[in-house]
PDB file of C-alpha atoms in Angstrom:
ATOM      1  CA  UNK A  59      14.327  13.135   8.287  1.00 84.00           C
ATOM      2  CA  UNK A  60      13.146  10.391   5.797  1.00 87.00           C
ATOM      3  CA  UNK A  61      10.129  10.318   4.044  1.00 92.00           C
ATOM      4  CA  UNK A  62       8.712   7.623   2.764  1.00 94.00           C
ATOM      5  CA  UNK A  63       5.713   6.947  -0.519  1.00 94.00           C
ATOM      6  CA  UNK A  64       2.930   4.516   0.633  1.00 97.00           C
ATOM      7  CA  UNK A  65      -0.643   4.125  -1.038  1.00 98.00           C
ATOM      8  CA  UNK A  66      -3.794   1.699  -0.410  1.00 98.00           C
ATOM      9  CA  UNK A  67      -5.263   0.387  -3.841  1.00 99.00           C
ATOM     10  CA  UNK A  68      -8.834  -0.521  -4.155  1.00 98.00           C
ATOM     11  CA  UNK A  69     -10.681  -2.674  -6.571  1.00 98.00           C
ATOM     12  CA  UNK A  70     -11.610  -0.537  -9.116  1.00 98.00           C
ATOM     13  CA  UNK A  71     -15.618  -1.224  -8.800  1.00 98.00           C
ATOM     14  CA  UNK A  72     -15.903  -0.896  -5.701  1.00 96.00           C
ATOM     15  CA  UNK A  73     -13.928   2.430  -5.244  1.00 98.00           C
ATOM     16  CA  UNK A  74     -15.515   3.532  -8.428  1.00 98.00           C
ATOM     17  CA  UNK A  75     -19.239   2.812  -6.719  1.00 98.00           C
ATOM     18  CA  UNK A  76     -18.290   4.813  -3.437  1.00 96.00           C
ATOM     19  CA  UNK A  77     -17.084   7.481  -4.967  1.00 97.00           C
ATOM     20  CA  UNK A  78     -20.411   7.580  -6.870  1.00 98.00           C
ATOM     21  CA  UNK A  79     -22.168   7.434  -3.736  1.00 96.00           C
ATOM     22  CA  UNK A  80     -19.861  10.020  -1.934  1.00 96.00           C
ATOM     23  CA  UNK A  81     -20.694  12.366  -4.970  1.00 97.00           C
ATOM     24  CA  UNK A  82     -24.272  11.551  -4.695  1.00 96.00           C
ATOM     25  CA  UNK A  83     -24.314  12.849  -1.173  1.00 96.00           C
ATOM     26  CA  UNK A  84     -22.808  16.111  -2.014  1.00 96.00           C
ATOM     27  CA  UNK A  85     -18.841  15.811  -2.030  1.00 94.00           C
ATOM     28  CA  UNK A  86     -16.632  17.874  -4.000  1.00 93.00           C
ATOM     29  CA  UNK A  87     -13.303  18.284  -5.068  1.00 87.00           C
ATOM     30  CA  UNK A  88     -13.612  21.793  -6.002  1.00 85.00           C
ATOM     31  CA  UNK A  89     -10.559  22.882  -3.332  1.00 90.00           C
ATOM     32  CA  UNK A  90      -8.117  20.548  -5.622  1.00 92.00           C
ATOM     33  CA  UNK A  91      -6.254  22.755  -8.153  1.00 91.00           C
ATOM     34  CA  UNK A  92      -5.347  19.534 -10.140  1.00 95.00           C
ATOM     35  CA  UNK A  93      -1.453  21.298 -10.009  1.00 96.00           C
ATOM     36  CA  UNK A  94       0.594  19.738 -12.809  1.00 96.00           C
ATOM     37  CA  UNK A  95       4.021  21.255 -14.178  1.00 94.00           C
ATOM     38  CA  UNK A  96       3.685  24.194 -12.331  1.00 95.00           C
ATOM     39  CA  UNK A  97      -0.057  24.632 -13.468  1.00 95.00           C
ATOM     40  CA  UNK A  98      -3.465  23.953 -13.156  1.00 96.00           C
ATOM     41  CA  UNK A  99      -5.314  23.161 -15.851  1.00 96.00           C
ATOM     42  CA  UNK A 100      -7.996  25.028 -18.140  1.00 96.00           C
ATOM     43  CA  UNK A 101     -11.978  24.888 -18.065  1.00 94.00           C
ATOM     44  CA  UNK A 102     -11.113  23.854 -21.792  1.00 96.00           C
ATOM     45  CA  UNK A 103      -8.818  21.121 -20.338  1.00 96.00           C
ATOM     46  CA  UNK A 104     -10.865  19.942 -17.433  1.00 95.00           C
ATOM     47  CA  UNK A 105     -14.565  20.468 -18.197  1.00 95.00           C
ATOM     48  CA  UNK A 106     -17.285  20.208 -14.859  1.00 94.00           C
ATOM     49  CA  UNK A 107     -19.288  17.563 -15.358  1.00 96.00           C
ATOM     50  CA  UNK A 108     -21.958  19.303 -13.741  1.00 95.00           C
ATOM     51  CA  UNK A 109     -23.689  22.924 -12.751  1.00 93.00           C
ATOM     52  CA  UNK A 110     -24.088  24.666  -9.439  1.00 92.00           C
ATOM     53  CA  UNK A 111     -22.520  23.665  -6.001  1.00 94.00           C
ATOM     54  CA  UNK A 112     -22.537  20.069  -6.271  1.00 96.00           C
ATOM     55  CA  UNK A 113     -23.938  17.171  -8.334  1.00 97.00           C
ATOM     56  CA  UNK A 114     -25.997  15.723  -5.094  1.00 97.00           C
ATOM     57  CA  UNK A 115     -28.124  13.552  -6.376  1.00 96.00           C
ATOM     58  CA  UNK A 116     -26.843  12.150  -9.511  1.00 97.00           C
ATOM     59  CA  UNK A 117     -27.754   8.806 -11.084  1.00 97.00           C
ATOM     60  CA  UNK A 118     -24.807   6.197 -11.764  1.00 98.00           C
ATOM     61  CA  UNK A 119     -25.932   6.780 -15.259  1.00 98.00           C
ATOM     62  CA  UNK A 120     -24.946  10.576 -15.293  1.00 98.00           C
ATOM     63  CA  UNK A 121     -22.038   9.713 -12.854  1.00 98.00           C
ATOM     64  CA  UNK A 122     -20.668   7.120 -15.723  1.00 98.00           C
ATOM     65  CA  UNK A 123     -22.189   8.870 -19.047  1.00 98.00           C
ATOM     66  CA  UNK A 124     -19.720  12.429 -18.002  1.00 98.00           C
ATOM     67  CA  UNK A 125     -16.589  12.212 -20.198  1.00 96.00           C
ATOM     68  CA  UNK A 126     -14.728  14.519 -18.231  1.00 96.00           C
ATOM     69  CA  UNK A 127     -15.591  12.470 -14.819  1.00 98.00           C
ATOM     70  CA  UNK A 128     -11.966  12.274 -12.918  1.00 97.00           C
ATOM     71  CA  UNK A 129     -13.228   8.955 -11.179  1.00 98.00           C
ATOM     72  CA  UNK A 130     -12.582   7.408 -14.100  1.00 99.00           C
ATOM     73  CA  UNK A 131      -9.011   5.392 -13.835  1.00 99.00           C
ATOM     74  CA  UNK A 132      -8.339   8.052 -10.761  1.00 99.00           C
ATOM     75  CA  UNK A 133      -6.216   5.407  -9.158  1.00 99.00           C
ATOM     76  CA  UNK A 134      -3.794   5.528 -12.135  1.00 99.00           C
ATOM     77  CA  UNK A 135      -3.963   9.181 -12.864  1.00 98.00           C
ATOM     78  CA  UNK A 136      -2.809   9.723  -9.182  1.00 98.00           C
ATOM     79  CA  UNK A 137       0.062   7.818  -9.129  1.00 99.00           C
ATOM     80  CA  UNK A 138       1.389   8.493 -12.380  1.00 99.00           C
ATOM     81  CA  UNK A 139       3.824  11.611 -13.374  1.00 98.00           C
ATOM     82  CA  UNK A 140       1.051  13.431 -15.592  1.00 98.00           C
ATOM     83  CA  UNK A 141       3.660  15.613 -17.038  1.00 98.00           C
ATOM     84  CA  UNK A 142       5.093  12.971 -19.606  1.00 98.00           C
ATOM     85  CA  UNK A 143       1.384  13.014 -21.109  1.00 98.00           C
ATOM     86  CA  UNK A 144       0.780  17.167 -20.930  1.00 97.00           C
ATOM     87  CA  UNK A 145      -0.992  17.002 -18.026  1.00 97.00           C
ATOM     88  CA  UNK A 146      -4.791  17.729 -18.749  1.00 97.00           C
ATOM     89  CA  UNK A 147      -3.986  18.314 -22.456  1.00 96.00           C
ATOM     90  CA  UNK A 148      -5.950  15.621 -23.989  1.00 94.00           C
ATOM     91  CA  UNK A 149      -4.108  16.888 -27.241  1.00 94.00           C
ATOM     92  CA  UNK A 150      -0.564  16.690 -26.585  1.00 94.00           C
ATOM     93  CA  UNK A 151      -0.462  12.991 -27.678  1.00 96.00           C
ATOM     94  CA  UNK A 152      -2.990  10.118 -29.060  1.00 97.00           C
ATOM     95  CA  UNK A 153      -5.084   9.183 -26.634  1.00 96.00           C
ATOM     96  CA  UNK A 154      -3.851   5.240 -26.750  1.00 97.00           C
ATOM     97  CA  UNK A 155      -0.207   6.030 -26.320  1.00 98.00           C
ATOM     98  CA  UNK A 156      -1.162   8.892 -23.794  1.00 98.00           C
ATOM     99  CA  UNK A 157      -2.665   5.544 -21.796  1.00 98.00           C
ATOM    100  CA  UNK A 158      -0.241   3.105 -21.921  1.00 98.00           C
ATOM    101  CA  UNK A 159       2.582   6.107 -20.522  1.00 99.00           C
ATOM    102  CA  UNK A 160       0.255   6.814 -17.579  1.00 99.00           C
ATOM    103  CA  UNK A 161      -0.393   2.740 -17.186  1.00 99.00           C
ATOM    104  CA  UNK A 162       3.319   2.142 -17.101  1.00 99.00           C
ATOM    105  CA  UNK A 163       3.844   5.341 -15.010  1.00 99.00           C
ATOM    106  CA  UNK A 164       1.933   4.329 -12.566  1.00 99.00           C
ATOM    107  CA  UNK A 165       2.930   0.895 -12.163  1.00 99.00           C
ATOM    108  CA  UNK A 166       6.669   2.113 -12.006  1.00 99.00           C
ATOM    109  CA  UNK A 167       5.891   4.697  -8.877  1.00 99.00           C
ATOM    110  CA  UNK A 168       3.806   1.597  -6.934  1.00 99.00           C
ATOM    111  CA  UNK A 169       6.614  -0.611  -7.905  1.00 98.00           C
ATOM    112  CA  UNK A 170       9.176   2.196  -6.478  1.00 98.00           C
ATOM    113  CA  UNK A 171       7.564   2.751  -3.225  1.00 97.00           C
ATOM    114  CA  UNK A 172       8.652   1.217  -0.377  1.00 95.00           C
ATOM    115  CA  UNK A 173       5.018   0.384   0.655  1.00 98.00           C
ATOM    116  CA  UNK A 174       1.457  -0.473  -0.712  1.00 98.00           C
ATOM    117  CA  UNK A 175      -1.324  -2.272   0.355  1.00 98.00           C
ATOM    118  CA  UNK A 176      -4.494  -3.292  -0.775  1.00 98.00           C
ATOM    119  CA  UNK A 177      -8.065  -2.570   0.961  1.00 96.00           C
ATOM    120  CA  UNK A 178      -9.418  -6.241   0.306  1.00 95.00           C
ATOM    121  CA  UNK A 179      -6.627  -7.595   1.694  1.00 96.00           C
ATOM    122  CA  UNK A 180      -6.231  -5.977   4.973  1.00 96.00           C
ATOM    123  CA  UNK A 181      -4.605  -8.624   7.633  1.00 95.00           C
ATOM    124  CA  UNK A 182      -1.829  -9.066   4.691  1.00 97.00           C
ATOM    125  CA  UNK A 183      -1.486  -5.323   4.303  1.00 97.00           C
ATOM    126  CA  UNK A 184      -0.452  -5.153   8.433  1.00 97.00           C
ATOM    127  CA  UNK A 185       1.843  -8.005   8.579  1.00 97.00           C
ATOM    128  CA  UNK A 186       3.333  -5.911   5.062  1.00 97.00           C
ATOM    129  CA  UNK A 187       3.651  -2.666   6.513  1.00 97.00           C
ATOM    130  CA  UNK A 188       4.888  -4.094  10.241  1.00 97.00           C
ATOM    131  CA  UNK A 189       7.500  -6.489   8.513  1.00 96.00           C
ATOM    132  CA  UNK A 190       8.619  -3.480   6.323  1.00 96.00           C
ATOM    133  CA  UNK A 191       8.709  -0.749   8.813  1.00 95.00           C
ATOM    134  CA  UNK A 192       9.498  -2.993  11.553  1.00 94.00           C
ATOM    135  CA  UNK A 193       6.783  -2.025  13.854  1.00 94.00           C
ATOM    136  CA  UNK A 194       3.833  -3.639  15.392  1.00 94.00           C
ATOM    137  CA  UNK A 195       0.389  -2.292  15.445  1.00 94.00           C
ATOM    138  CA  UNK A 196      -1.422  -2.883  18.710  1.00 93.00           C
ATOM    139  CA  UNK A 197      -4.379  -4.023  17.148  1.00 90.00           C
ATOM    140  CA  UNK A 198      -5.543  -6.424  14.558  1.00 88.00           C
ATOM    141  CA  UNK A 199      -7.083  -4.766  11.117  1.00 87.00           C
ATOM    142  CA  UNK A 200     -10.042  -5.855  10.653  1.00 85.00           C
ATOM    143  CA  UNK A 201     -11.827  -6.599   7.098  1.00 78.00           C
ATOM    144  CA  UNK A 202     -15.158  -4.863   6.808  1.00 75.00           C
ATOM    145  CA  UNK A 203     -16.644  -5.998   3.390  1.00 67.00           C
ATOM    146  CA  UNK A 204     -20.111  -4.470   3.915  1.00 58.00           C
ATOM    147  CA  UNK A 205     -19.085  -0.719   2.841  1.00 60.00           C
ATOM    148  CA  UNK A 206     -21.214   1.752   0.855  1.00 57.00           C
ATOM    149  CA  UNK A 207     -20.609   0.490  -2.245  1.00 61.00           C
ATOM    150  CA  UNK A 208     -21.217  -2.923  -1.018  1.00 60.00           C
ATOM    151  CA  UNK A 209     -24.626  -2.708  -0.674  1.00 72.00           C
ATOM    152  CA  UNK A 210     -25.321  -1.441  -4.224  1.00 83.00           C
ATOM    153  CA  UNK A 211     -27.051  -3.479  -6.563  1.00 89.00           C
ATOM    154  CA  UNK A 212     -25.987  -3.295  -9.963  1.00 95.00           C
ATOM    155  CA  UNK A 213     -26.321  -5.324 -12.770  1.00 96.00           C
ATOM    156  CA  UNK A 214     -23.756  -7.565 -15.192  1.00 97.00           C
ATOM    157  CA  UNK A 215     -23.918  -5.072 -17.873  1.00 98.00           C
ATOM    158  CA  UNK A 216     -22.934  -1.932 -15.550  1.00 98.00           C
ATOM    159  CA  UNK A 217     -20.426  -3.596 -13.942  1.00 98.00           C
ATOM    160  CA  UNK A 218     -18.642  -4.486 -17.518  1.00 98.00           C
ATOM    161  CA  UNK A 219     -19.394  -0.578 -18.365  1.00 99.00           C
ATOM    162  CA  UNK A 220     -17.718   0.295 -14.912  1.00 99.00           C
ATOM    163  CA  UNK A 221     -14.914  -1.893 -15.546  1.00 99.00           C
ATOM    164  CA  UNK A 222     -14.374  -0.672 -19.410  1.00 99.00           C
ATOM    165  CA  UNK A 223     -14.562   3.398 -17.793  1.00 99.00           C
ATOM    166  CA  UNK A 224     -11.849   2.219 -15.587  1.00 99.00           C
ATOM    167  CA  UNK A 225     -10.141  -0.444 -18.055  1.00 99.00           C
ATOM    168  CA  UNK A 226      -6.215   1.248 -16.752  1.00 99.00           C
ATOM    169  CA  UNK A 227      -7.033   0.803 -13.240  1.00 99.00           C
ATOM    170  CA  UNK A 228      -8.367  -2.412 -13.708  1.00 99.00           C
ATOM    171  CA  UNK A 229      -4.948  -2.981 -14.884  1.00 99.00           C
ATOM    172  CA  UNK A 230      -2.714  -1.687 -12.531  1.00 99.00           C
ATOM    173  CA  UNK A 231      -5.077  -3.349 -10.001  1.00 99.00           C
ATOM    174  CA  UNK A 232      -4.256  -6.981 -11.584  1.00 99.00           C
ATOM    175  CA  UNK A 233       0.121  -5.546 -11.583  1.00 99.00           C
ATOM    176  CA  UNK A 234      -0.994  -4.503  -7.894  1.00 99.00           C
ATOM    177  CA  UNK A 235      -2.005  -7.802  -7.392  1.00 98.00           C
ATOM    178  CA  UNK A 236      -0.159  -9.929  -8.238  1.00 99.00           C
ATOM    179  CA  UNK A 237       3.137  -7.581  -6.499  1.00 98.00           C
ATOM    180  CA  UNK A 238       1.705  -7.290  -3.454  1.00 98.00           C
ATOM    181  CA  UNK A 239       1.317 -11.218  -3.582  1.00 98.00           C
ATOM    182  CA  UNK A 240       5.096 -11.551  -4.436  1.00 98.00           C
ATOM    183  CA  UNK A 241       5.755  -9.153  -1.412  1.00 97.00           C
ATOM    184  CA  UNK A 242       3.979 -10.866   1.248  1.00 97.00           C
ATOM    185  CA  UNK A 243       6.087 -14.639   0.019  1.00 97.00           C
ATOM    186  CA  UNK A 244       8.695 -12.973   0.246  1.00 96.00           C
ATOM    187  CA  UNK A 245       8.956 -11.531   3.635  1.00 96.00           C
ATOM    188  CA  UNK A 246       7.307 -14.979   5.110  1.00 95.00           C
ATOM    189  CA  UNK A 247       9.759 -16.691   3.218  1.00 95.00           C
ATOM    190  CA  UNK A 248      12.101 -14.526   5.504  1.00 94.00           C
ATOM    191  CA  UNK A 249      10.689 -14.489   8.591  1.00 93.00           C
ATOM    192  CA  UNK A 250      10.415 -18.284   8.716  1.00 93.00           C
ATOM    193  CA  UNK A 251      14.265 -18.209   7.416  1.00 93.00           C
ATOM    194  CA  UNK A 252      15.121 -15.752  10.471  1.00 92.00           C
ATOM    195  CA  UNK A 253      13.141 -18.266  12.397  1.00 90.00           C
ATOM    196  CA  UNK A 254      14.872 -21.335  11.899  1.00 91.00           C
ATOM    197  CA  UNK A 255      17.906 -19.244  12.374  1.00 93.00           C
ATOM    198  CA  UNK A 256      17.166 -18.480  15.988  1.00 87.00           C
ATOM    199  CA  UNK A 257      15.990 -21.454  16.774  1.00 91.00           C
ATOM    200  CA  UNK A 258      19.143 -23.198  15.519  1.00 87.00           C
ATOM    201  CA  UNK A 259      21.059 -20.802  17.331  1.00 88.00           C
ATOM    202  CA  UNK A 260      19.025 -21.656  20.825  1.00 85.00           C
ATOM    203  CA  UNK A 261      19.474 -25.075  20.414  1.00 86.00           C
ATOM    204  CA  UNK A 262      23.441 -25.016  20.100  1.00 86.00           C
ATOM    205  CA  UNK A 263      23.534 -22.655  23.006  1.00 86.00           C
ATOM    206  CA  UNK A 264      21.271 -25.194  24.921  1.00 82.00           C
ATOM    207  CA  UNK A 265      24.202 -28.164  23.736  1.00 83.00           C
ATOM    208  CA  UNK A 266      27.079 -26.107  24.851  1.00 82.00           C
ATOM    209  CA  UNK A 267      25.281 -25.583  28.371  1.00 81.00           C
ATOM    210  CA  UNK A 268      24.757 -28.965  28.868  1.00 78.00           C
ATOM    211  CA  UNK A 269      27.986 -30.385  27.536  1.00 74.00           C
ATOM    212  CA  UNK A 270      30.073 -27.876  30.318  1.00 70.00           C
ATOM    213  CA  UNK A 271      31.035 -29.887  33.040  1.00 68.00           C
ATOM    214  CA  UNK A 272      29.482 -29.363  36.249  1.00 62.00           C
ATOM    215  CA  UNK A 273      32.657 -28.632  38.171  1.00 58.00           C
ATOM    216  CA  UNK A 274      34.193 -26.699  35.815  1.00 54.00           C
ATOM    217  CA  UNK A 275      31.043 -24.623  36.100  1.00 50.00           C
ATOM    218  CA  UNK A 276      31.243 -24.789  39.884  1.00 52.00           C
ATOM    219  CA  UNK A 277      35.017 -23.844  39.197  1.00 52.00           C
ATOM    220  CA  UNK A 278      34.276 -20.731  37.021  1.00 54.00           C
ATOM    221  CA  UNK A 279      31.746 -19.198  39.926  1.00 51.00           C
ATOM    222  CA  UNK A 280      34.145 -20.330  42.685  1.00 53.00           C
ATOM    223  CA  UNK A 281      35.562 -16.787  44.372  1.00 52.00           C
ATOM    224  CA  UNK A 282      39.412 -16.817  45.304  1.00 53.00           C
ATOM    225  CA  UNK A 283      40.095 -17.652  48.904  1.00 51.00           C
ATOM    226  CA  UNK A 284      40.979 -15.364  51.780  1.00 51.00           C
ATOM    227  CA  UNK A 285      44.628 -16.551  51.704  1.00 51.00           C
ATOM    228  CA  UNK A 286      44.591 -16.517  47.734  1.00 43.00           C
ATOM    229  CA  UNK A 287      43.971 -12.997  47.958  1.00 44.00           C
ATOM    230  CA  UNK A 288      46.630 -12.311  50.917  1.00 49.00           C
ATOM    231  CA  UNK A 289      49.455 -14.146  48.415  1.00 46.00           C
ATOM    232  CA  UNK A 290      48.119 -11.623  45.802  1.00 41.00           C
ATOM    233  CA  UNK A 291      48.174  -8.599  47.582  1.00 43.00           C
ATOM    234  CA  UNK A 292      51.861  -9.251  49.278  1.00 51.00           C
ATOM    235  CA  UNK A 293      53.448 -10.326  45.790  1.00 45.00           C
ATOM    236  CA  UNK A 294      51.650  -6.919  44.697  1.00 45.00           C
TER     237      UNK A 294
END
């Protein structure tokens, strides 16, 4: 059995303001154990950025002021190998290189796999993932741009504080981008190329046809006659 690596991407603000809103509501990761070279990692390592159950209820300004918040570049941090940086060990290594390793990390292991798509993009990501898996989906996707964190209103200055808390997957969102873009040209580039192969192929089949004579087609469906077929027999 093969397995195969796929992933959907998001723009960063906009995943960034859902998840807000899906911790606002109550949602928790607290079943994650956040596993990473055969551990998980500290309290020390991985402070809560809250107290009690949940953190229901909290302001985008205490959802973006928490240092420790994992929404912050989670795309990134989830597709990179976490291991060449220590994991949760904000120590092992300065926290610019320790950056740029998960950056290029990530955009190696979305590079590598042999499928991604992107959520604002959605009747690309089909014809990507049917072309590339050589399927066909029975319906349509369809692109719903009025989500949760559609219909929040924030301002310029939070959205450049958003974008700064998430500078890496802003990014590997641009790489995504523009790779994705390449992707799709490419395989209509070869569909059309397959295309005019078949049809070129038709029409010389429909040339042939019509340049066969019409009795030597008659000829070719012509059975042997009864007395043919005596001669045969008695020679035999």
């Amino acid at each position: 059995r093969k397995f195969y690596y796929i992933t959907l991407l998001r723009d960063p603000v906009s995943r960034y303001l859902s998840e807000w809103r899906h911790v606002q509501r109550g949602a928790t990761w607290k079943t994650s154990l956040h596993m990473c070279d055969g551990r998980t990692p500290t309290p020390e390592e991985l402070p809560a950025c809250y107290e009690g159950t949940d953190w229901s209820g909290c302001t985008l300004q205490e959802f973006m002021d928490c240092p420790y918040n994992l929404a912050n570049n989670r795309q990134v941090r989830m597709l990179a190998d976490l291991s060449l940086v220590g994991c949760y060990n904000m120590s092992f290594i300065p926290e610019n290189k320790r950056a740029q390793i998960l950056l290029e990390s990530a955009k190696k292991n979305l590079k590598d796999m042999a499928f991604f798509g992107l959520t604002e993009f959605q009747r690309k990501t089909q014809y990507l993932f049917e072309r590339t898996f050589n399927l066909k989906f029975i319906r349509p996707f369809m692109q719903y741009n009025s989500t949760r964190a559609g219909g929040v209103e924030v301002d310029n200055d939070t959205i450049r504080r958003i974008e700064e808390l998430n500078d890496l997957d802003m990014q590997l969102y641009d790489y995504a981008k523009d790779l994705f873009q390449q992707r799709y040209q490419y395989k209509r580039q070869l569909e059309r190329m397959e295309q005019r192969i078949k049809n070129r192929e038709e029409r010389l089949l429909h040339r042939s046809n019509e340049a066969l004579p019409k009795e030597e087609t008659e000829e070719q469906g012509r059975l042997p006659t009864e007395d043919y077929m005596s001669h045969i027999i008695e020679k035999w």
